PDB file of C-alpha atoms in Angstrom:
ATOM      1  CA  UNK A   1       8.278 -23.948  -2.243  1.00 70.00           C
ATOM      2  CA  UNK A   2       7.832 -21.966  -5.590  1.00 76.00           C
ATOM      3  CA  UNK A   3       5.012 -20.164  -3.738  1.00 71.00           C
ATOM      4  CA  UNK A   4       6.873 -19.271  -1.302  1.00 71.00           C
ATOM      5  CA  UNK A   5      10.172 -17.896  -2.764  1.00 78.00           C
ATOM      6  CA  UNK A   6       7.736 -15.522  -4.910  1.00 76.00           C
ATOM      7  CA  UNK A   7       6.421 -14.760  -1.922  1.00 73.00           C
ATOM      8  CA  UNK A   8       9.493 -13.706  -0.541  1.00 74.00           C
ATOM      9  CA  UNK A   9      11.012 -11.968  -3.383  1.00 76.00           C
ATOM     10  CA  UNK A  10       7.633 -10.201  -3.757  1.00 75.00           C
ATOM     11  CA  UNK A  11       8.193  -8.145  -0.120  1.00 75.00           C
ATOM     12  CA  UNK A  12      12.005  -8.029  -0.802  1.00 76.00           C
ATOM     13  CA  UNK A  13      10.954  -5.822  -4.145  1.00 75.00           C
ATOM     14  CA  UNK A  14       8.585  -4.150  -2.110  1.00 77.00           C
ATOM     15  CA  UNK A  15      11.006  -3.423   0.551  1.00 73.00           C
ATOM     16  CA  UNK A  16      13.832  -1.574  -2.335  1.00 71.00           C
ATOM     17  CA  UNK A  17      11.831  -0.473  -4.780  1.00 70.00           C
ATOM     18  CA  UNK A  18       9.289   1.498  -1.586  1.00 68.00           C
ATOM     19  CA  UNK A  19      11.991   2.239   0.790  1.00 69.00           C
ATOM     20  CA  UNK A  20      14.643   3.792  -1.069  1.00 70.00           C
ATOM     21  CA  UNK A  21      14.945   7.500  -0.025  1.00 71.00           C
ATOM     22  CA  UNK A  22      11.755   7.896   1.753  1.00 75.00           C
ATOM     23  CA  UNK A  23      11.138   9.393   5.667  1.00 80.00           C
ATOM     24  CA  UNK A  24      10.733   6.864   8.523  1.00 82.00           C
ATOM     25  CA  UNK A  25       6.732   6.655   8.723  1.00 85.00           C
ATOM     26  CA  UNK A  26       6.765   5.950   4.497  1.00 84.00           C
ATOM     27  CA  UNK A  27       9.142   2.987   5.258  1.00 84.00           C
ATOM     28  CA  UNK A  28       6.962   1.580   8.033  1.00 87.00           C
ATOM     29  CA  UNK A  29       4.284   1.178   5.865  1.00 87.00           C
ATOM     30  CA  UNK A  30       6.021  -0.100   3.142  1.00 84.00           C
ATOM     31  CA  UNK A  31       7.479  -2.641   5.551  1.00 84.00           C
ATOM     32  CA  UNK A  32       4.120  -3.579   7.011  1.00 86.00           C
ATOM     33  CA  UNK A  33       2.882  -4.458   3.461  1.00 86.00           C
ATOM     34  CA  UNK A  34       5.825  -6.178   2.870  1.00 85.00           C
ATOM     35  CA  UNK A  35       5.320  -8.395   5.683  1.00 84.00           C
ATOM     36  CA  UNK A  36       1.734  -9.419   4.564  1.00 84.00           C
ATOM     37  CA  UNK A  37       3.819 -11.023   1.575  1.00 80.00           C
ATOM     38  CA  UNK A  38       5.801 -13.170   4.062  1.00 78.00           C
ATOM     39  CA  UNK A  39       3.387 -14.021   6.572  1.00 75.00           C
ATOM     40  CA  UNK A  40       1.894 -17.849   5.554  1.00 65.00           C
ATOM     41  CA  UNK A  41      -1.695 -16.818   7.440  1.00 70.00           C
ATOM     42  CA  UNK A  42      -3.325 -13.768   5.539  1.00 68.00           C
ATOM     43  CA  UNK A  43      -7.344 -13.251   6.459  1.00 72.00           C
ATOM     44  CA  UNK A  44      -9.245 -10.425   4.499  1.00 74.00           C
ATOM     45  CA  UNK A  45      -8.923  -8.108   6.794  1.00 76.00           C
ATOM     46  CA  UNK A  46      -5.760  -7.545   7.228  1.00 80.00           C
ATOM     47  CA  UNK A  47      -5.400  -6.096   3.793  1.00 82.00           C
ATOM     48  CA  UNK A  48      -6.872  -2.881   6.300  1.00 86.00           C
ATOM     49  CA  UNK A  49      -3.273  -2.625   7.019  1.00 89.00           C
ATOM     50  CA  UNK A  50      -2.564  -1.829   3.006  1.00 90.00           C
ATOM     51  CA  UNK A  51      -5.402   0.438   2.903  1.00 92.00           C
ATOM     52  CA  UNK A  52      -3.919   2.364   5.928  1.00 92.00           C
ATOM     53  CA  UNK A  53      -0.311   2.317   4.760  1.00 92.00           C
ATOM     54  CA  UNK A  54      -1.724   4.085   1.417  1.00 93.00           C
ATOM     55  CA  UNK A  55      -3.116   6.739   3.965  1.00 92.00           C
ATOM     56  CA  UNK A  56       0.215   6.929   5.240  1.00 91.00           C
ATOM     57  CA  UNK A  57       2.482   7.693   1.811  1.00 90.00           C
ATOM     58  CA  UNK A  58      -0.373   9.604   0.521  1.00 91.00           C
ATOM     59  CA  UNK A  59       0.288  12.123   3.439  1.00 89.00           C
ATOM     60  CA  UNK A  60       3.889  12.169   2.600  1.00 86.00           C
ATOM     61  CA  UNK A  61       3.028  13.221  -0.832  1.00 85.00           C
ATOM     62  CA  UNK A  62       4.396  16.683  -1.771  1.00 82.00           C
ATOM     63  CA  UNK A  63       1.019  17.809  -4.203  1.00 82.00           C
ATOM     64  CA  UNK A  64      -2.337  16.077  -4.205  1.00 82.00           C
ATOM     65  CA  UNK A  65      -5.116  16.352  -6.479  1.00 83.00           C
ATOM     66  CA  UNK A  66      -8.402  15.155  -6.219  1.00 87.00           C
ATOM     67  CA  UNK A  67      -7.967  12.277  -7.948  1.00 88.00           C
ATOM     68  CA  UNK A  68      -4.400  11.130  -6.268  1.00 89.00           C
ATOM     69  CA  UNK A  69      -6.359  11.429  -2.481  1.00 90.00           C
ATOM     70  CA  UNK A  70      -9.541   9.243  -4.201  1.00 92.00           C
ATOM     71  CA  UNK A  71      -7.415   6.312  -4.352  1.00 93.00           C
ATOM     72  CA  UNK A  72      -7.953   5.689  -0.441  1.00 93.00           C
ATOM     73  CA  UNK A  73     -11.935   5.771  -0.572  1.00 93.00           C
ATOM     74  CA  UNK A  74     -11.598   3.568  -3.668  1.00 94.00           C
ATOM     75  CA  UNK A  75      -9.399   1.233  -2.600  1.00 92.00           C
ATOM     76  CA  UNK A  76     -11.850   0.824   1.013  1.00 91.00           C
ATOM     77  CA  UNK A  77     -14.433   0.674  -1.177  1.00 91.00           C
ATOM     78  CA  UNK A  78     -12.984  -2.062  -3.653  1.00 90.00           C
ATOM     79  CA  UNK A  79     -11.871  -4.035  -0.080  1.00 86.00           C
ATOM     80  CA  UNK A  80     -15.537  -4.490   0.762  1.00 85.00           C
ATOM     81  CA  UNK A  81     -16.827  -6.207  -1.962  1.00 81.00           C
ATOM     82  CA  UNK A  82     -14.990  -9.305  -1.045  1.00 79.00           C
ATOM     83  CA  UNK A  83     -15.258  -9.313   2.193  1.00 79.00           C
ATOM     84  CA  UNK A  84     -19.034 -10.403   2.050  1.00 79.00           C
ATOM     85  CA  UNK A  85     -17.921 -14.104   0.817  1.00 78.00           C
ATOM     86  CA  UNK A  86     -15.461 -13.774   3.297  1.00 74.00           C
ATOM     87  CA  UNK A  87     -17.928 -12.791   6.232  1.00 73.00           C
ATOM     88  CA  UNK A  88     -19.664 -15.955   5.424  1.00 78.00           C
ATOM     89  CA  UNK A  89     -16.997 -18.700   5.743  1.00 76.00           C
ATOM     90  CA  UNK A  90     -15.740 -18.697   2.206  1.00 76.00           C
ATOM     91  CA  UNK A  91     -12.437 -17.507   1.139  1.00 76.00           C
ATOM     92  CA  UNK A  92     -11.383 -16.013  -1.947  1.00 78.00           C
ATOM     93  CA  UNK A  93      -7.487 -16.264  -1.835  1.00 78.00           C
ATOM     94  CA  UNK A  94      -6.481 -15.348  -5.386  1.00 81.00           C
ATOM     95  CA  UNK A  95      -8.735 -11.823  -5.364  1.00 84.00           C
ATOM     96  CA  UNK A  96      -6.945 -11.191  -1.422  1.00 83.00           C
ATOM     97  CA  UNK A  97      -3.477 -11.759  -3.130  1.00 81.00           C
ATOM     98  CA  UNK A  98      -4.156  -9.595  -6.170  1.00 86.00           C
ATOM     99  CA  UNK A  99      -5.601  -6.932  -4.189  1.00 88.00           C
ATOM    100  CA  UNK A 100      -2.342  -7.285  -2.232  1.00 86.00           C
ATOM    101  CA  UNK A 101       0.035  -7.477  -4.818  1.00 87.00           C
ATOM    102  CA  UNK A 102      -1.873  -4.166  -6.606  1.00 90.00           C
ATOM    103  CA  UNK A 103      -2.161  -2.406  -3.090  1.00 90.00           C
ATOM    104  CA  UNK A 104       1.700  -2.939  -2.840  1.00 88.00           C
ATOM    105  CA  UNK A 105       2.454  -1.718  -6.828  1.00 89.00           C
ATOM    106  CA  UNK A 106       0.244   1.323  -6.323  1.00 91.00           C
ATOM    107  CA  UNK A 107       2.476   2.069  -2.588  1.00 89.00           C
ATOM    108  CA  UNK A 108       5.857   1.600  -4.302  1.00 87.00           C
ATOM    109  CA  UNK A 109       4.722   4.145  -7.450  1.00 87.00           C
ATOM    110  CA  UNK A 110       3.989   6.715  -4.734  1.00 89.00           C
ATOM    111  CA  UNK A 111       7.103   6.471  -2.728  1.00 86.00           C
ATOM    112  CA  UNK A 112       8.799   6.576  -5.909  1.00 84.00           C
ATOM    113  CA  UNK A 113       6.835   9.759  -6.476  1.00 85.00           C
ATOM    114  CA  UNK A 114       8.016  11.064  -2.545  1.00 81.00           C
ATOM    115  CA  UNK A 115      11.576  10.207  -3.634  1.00 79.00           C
ATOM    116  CA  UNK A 116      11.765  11.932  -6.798  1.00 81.00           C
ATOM    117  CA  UNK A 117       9.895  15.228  -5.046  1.00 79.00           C
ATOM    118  CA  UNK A 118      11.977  15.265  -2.191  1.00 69.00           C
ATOM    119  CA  UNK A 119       9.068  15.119   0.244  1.00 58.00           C
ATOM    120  CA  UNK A 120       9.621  14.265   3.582  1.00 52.00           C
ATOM    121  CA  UNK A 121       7.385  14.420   6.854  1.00 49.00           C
ATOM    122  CA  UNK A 122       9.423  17.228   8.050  1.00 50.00           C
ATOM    123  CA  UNK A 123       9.102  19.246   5.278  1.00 54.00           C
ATOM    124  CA  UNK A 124       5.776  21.945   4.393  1.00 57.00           C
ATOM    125  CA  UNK A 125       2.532  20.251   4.740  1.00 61.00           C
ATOM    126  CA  UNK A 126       1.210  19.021   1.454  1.00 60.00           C
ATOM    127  CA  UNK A 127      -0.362  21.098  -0.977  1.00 64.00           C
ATOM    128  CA  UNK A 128      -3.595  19.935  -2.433  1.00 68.00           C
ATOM    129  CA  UNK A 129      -4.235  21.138  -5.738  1.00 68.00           C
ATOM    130  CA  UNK A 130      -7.643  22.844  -7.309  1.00 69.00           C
ATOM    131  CA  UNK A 131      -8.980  20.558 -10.025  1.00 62.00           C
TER     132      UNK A 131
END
């Protein structure tokens, strides 16, 4: 029961703290994520649909530089390593719910970061600074 109310008031923070003042397709994702916090069955792979939510607010984002648009190769990258034990019938639920829980902290700083810019999806495309 403890579990799950942490659970629960895990996606509910997700859901304020990554909605507030962001466009439609930012709040989607965030909500997505959110979800995998409530949902009792979580396999590996569907922390694909935190990778691709990342893609999603990091599109929204106002100014990129090289190292804000790495964090989506890095984070695929990071995903694969435990996949392997996964791939072979063993499960590794405390690195999936980390990864999940620092997947979600990393999409909430970057909506923050759309709210305080102002970007929406209807605004100028994003500018992607020289480094």
């Amino acid at each position: 029961a403890l579990v799950k109310g942490l659970s629960v008031l895990a996606g509910v923070l997700i859901c304020w703290f990554g909605m507030r003042g962001t466009d439609d397709d930012t709040r989607w994702a965030v909500g997505f994520v959110a979800l995998l916090f409530f949902t009792p069955l979580v396999w590996w792979h569907y922390v694909w649909v935190a990778i691709g939510a990342l893609g999603v607010v990091l599109a929204q984002q106002r100014r990129l530089d090289d190292r804000l648009l790495a964090l989506l190769p890095v984070t695929a990258l990071v995903s694969i390593v435990p996949s392997f034990p996964n791939a072979n019938g063993h499960s590794l639920p405390v690195v999936q719910a980390l990864f999940l829980i620092a997947m979600a902290l990393i999409i909430c700083l970057l909506a923050d970061r759309i709210r305080r810019t102002g970007r929406a999806a209807t605004d100028r495309p994003p500018v992607v600074a020289p480094t």
